[in-house]
GROMACS .gro file of C-alpha atoms in nm:
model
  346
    1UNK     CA    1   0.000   0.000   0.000
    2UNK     CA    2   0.162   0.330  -0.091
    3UNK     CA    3   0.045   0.727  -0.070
    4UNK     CA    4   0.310   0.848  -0.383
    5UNK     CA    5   0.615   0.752  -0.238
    6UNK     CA    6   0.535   0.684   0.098
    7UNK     CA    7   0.521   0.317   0.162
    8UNK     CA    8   0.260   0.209   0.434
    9UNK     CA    9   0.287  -0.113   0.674
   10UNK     CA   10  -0.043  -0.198   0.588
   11UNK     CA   11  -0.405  -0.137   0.452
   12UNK     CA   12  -0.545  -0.041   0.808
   13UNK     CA   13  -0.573   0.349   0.859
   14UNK     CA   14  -0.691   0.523   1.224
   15UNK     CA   15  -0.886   0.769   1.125
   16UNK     CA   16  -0.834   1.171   1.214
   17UNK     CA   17  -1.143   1.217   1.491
   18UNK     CA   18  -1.092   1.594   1.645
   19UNK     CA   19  -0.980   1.541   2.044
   20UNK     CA   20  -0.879   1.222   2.013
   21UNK     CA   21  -0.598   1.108   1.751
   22UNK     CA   22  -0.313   1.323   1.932
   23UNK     CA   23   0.057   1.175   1.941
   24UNK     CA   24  -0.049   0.934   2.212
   25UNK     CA   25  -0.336   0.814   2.067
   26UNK     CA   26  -0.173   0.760   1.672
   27UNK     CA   27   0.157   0.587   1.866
   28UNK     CA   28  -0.091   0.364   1.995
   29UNK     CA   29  -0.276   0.281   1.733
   30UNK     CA   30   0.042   0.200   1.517
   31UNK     CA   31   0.176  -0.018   1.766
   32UNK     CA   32  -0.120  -0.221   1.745
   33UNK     CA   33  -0.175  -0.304   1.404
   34UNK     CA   34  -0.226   0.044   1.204
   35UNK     CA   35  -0.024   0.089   0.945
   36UNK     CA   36  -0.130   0.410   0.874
   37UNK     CA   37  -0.286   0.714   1.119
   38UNK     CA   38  -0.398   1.068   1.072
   39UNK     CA   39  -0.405   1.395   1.265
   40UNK     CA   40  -0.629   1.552   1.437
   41UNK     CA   41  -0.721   1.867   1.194
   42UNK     CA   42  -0.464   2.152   1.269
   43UNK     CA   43  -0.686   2.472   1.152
   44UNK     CA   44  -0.505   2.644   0.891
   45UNK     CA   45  -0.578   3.017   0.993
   46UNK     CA   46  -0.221   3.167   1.131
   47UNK     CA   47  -0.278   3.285   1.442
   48UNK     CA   48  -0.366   3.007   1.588
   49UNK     CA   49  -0.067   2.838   1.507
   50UNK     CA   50   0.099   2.947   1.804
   51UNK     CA   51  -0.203   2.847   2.029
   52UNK     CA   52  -0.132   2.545   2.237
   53UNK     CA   53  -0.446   2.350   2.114
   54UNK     CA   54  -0.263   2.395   1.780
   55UNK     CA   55   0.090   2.275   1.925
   56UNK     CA   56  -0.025   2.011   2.077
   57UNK     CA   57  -0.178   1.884   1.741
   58UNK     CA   58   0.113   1.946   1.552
   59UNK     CA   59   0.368   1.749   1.800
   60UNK     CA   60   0.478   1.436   1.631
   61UNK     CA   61   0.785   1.364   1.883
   62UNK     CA   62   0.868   1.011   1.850
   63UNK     CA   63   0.583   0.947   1.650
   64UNK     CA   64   0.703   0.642   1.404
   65UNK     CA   65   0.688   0.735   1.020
   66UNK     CA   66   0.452   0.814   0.810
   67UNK     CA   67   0.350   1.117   0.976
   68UNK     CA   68   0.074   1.245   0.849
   69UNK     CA   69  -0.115   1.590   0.926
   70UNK     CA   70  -0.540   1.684   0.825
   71UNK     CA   71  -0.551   2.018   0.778
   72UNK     CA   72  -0.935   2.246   0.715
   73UNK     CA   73  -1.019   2.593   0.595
   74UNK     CA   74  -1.191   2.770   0.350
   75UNK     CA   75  -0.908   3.005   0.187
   76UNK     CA   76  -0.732   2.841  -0.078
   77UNK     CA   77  -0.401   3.044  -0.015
   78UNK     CA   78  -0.423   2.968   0.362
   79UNK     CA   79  -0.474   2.608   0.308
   80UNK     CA   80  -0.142   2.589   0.121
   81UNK     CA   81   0.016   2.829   0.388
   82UNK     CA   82  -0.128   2.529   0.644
   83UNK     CA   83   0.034   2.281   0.446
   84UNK     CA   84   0.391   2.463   0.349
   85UNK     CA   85   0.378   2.537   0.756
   86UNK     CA   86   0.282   2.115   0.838
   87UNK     CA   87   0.578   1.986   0.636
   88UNK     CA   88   0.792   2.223   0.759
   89UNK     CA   89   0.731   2.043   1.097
   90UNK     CA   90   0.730   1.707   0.994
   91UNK     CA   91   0.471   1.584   0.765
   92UNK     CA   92   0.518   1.351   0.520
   93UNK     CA   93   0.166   1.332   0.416
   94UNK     CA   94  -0.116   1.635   0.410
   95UNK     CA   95  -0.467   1.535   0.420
   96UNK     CA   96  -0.749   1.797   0.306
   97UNK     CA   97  -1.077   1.790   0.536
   98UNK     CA   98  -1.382   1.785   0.342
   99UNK     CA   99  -1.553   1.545   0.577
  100UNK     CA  100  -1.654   1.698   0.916
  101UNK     CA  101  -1.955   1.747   0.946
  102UNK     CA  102  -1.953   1.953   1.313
  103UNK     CA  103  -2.184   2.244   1.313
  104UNK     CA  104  -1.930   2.486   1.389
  105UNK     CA  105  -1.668   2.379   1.110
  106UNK     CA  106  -1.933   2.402   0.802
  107UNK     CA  107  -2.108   2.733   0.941
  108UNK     CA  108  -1.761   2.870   0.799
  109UNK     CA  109  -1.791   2.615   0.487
  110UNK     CA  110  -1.526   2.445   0.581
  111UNK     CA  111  -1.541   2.019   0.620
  112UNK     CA  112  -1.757   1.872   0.420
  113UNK     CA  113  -1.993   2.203   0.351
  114UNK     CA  114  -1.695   2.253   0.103
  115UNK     CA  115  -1.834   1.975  -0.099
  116UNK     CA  116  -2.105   2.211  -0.210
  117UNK     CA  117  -1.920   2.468  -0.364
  118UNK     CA  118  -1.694   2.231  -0.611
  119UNK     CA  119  -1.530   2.539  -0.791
  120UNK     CA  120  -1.366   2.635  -0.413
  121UNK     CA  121  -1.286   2.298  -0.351
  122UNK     CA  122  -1.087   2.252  -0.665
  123UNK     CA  123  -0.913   2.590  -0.593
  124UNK     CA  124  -0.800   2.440  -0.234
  125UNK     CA  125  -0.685   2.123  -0.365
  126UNK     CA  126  -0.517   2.286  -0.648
  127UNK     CA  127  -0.323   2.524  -0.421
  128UNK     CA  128  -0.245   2.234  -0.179
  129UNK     CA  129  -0.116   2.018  -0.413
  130UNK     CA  130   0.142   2.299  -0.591
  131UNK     CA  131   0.237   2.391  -0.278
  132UNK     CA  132   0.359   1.984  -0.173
  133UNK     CA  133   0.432   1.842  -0.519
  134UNK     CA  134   0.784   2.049  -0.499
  135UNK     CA  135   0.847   1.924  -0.143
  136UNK     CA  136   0.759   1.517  -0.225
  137UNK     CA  137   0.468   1.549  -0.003
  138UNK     CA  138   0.147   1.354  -0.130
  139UNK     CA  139  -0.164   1.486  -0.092
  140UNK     CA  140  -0.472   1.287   0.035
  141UNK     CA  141  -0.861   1.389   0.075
  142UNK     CA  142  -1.094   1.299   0.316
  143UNK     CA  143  -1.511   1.367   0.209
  144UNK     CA  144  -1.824   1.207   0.253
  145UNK     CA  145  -2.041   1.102  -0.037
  146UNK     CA  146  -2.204   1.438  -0.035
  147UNK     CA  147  -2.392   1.730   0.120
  148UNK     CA  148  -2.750   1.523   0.112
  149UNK     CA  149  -2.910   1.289  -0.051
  150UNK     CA  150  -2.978   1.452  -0.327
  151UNK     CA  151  -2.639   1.581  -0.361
  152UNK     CA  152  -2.392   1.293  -0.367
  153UNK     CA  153  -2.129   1.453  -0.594
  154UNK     CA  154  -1.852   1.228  -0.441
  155UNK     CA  155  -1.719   1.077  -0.762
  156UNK     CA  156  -1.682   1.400  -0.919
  157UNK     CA  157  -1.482   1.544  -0.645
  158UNK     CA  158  -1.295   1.204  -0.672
  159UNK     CA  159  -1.183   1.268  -1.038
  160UNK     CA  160  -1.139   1.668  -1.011
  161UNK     CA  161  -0.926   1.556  -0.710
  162UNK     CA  162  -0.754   1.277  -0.915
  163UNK     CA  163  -0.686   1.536  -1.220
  164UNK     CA  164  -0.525   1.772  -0.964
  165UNK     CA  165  -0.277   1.547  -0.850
  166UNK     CA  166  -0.431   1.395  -0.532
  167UNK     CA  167  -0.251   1.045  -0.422
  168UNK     CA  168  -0.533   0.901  -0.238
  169UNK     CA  169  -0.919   0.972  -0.137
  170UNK     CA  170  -1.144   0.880   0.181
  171UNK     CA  171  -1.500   0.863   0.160
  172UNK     CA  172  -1.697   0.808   0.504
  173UNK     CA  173  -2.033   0.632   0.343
  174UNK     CA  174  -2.290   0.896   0.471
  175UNK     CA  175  -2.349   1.260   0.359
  176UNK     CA  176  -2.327   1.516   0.573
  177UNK     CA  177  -2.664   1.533   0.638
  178UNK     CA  178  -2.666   1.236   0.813
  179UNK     CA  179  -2.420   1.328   1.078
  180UNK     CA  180  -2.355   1.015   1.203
  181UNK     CA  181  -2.658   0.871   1.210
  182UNK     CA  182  -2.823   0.583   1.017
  183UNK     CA  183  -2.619   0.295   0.846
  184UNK     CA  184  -2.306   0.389   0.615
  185UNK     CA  185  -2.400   0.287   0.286
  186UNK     CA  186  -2.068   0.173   0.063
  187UNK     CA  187  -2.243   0.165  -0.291
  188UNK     CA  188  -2.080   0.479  -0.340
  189UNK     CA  189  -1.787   0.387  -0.258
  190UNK     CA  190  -1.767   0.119  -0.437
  191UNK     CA  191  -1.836   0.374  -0.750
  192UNK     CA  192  -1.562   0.638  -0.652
  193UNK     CA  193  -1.352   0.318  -0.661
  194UNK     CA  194  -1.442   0.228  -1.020
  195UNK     CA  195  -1.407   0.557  -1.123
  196UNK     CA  196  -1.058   0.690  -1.022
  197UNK     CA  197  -0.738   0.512  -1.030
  198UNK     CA  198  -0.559   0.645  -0.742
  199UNK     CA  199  -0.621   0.447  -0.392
  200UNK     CA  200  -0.957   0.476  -0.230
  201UNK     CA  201  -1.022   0.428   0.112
  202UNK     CA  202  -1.317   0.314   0.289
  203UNK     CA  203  -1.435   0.459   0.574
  204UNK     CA  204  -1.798   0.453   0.821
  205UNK     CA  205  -1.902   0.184   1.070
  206UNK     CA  206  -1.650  -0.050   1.055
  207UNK     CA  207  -1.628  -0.232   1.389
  208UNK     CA  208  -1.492  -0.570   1.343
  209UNK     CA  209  -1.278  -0.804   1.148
  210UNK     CA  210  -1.593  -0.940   0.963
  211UNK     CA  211  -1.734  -0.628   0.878
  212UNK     CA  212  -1.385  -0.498   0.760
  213UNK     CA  213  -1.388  -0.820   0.516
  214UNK     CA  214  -1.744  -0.741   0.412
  215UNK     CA  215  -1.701  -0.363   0.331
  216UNK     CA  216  -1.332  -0.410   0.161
  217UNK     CA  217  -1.504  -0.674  -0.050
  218UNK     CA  218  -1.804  -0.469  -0.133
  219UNK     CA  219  -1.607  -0.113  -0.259
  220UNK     CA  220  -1.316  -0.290  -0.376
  221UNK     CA  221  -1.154  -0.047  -0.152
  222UNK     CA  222  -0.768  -0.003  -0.139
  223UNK     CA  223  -0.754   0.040   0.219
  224UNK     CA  224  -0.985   0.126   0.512
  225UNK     CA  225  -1.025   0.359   0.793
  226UNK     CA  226  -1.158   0.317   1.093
  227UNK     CA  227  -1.225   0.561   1.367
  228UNK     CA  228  -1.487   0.506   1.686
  229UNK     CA  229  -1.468   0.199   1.708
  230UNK     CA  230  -1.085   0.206   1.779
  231UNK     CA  231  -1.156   0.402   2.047
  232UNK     CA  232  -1.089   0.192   2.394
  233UNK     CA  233  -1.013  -0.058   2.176
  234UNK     CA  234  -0.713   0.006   1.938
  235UNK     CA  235  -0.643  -0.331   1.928
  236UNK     CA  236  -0.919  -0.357   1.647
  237UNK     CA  237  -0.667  -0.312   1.410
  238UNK     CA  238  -0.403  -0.616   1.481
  239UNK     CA  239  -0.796  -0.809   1.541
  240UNK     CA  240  -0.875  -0.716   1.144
  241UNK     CA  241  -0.528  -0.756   1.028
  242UNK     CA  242  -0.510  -1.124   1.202
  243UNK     CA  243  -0.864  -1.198   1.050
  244UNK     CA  244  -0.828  -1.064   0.672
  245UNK     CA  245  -0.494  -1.323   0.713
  246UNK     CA  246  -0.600  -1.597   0.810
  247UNK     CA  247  -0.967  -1.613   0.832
  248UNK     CA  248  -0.999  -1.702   1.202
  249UNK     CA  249  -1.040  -1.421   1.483
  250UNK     CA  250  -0.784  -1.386   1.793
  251UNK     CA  251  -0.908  -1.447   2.120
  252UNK     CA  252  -0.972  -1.103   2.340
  253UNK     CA  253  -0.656  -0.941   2.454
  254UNK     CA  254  -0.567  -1.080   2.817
  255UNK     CA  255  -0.706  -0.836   3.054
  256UNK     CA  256  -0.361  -0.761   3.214
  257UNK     CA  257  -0.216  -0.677   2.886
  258UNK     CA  258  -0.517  -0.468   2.811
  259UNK     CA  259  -0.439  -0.232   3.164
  260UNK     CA  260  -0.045  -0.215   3.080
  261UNK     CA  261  -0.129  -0.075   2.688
  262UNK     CA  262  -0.393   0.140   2.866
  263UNK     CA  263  -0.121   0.255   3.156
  264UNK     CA  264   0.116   0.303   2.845
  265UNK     CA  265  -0.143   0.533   2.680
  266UNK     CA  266  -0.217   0.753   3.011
  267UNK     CA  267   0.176   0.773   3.062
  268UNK     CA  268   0.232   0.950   2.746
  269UNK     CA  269  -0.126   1.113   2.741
  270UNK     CA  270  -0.015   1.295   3.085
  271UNK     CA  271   0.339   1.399   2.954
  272UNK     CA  272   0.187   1.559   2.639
  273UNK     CA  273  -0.104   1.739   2.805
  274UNK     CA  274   0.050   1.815   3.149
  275UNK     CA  275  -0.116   1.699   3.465
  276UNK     CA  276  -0.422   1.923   3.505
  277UNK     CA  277  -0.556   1.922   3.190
  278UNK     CA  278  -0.431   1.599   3.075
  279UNK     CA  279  -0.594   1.434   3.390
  280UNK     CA  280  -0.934   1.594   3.280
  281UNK     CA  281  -0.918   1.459   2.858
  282UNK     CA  282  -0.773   1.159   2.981
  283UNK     CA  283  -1.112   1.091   3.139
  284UNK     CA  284  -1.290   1.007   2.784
  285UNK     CA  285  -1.021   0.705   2.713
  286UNK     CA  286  -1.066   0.559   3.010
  287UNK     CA  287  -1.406   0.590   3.016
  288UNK     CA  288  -1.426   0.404   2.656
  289UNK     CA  289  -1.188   0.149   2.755
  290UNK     CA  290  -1.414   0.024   3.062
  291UNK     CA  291  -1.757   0.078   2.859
  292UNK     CA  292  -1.960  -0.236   2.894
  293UNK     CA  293  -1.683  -0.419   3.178
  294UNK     CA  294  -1.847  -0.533   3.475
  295UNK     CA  295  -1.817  -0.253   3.689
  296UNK     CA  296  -1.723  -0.043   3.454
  297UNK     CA  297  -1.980   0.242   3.476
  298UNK     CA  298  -1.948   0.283   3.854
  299UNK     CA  299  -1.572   0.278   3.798
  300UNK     CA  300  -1.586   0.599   3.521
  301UNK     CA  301  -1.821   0.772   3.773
  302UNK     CA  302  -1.567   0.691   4.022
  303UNK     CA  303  -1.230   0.792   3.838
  304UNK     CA  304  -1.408   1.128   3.711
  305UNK     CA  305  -1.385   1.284   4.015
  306UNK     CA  306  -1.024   1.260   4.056
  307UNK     CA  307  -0.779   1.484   3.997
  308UNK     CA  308  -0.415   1.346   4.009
  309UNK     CA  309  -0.252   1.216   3.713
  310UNK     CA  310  -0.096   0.921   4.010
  311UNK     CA  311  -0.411   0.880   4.146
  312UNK     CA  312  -0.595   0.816   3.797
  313UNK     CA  313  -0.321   0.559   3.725
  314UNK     CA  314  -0.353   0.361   4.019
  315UNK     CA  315  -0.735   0.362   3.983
  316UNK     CA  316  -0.693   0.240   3.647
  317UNK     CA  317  -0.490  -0.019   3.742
  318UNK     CA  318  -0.655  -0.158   4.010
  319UNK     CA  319  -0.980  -0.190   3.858
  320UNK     CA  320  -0.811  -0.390   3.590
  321UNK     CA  321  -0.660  -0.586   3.845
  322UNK     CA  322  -0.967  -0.691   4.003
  323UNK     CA  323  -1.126  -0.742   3.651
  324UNK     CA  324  -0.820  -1.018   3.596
  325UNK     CA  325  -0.893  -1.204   3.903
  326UNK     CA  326  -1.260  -1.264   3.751
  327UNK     CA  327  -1.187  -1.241   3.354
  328UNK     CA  328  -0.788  -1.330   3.231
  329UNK     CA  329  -0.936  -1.229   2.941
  330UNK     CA  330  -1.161  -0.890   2.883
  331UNK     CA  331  -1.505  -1.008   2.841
  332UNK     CA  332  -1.692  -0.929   2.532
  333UNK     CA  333  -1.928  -0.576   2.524
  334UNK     CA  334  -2.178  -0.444   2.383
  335UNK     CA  335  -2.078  -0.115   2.201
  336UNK     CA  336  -2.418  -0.026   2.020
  337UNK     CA  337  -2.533   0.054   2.426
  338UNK     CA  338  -2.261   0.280   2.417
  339UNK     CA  339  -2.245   0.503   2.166
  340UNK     CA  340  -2.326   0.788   2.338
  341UNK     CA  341  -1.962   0.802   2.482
  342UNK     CA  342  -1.822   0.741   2.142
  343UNK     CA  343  -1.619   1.095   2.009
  344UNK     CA  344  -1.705   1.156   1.615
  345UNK     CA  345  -1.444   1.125   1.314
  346UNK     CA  346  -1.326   1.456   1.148
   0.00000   0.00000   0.00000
């Protein structure tokens, strides 16, 4: 699987979700089975460059290669600026939002509200791409299938990307519209597939090693991304990559391996965020790693109250502890009962 000349380990991609694939996060998805993870998107107005929100999301210390950085905005001379800036820092690979959906990022037509005006689009990914072809820096795109129903216009964008030089497209299998709501359909992807010749990826409710079979099978996708479902369980990914291998699934992670990749995660979540606030957003990845445990909801009421990065550790490891003495292995869930704890995909 390659992005131009960047060769990836594999066909598995974590996808870009806004407050939750930071440094920590993308480490830990590569180290179990990604082969491929994006950015948070890093906003591409200038002053907010220097913000720490924006830092943060640009820090790729340690971070194994490819790096890769999703950048949004509406100003096609901006968005190059973003890119030119990204690179200079580290990226290897710049990705072009035109999928969010969030309220607040298409009241400024930015994310996928950019798939309505094609003309600005094109100007974006035009000015993107001249601004990273001279560098060696591929450039990717992320979109839905369209605004609404009546305006699925992703295999156009797909070619007018192509034409412009784009390595590789995303499509998340619901419009904007949607939100996230519903059941991604993949017919569409399936056509963006047959109609461009650079890689397509497949991305939107992917949440097991079967389904990842079923949906690669249906688009003929290159490669697909998946994003809630990897969250409190990043494993997913080595799960898929075992089962699209071989054909048989692996048993659950031990539970005692699951706490020491979790204590990992906190470790480096506290030294990039710093104590107080990293205590605080640490709070969501615990809270989706214990969804659906025995004891688990008691435990996240418990551990939200606290407020010491030591303190949160122990917590977390002693409630995995007790968990082992009952289940060596983590006990299946059910994740459709928790959804409502699940952070949404950029």
């Amino acid at each position: 699987m390659r992005i131009g000349p960047v060769t990836l380990a594999n066909r598995l991609f974590a996808a870009p979700m806004a407050g939750v694939t930071d440094r920590p996060f993308r480490m830990l998805c590569k180290r179990l089975g990604a082969g491929y993870a994006v950015s948070e998107m890093v906003t591409s107005r200038r002053e907010l460059w220097g913000s720490l929100k924006t830092s943060r999301r640009a820090d790729h210390a340690g971070e194994s290669e490819p790096i890769a950085v999703q950048i949004a905005g509406t100003d096609a001379a901006m968005m190059a600026e973003a890119a030119a800036y990204n690179v200079a820092r580290g990226a290897q690979v710049i990705d072009i939002n035109m999928g969010c959906p969030a309220k607040k990022v298409c009241s400024k037509w930015a994310g996928s509200a950019l798939m309505r005006d094609e003309a600005l689009a094109a100007q974006i990914i035009d000015a993107v791409v001249a601004v990273c072809r001279p560098r060696e820096v591929p450039v990717t795109l992320k979109m839905r299938t369209g605004w609404c129903e009546s305006e699925r216009n992703a295999v156009r964008l797909a070619r007018l990307a192509e034409d412009a030089g784009v390595a590789m497209v995303t499509v998340h299998g619901r419009t904007r519209e949607q939100g996230y709501g519903g059941q991604a359909e993949y017919d569409t992807i399936a056509a963006v597939k047959k109609a461009v010749a650079i890689p397509v990826v497949a991305n939107g409710d992917i949440d097991s090693p079967q389904k990842a079979r079923a949906v690669l099978e249906a688009t003929g996708a290159d490669a697909i991304m998946i994003g809630r479902a990897a969250q409190g369980r990043p494993w997913i990914f080595r799960e898929i990559a075992h089962f699209l291998a071989t054909g048989q699934e692996l048993p659950a992670p031990e539970t005692l391996q699951a706490k020491a990749w979790l204590v990992e995660h906190l470790h480096d979540h506290l030294g990039l965020y710093g104590e107080t606030s990293g205590v605080r957003s640490a709070r969501k990845h615990i809270g989706w790693a214990v969804r659906g445990l025995p004891g688990g909801e008691a435990f996240r009421a418990a551990m939200n109250r606290i407020d010491d990065g030591a303190a949160q550790l122990r917590a977390v490891a002693d409630y995995f502890d007790r968990l082992a003495d009952i289940h060596p292995r983590l006990p299946a869930t059910s994740r459709a009962a928790n959804d409502d704890l699940l952070a949404r995909p950029a």
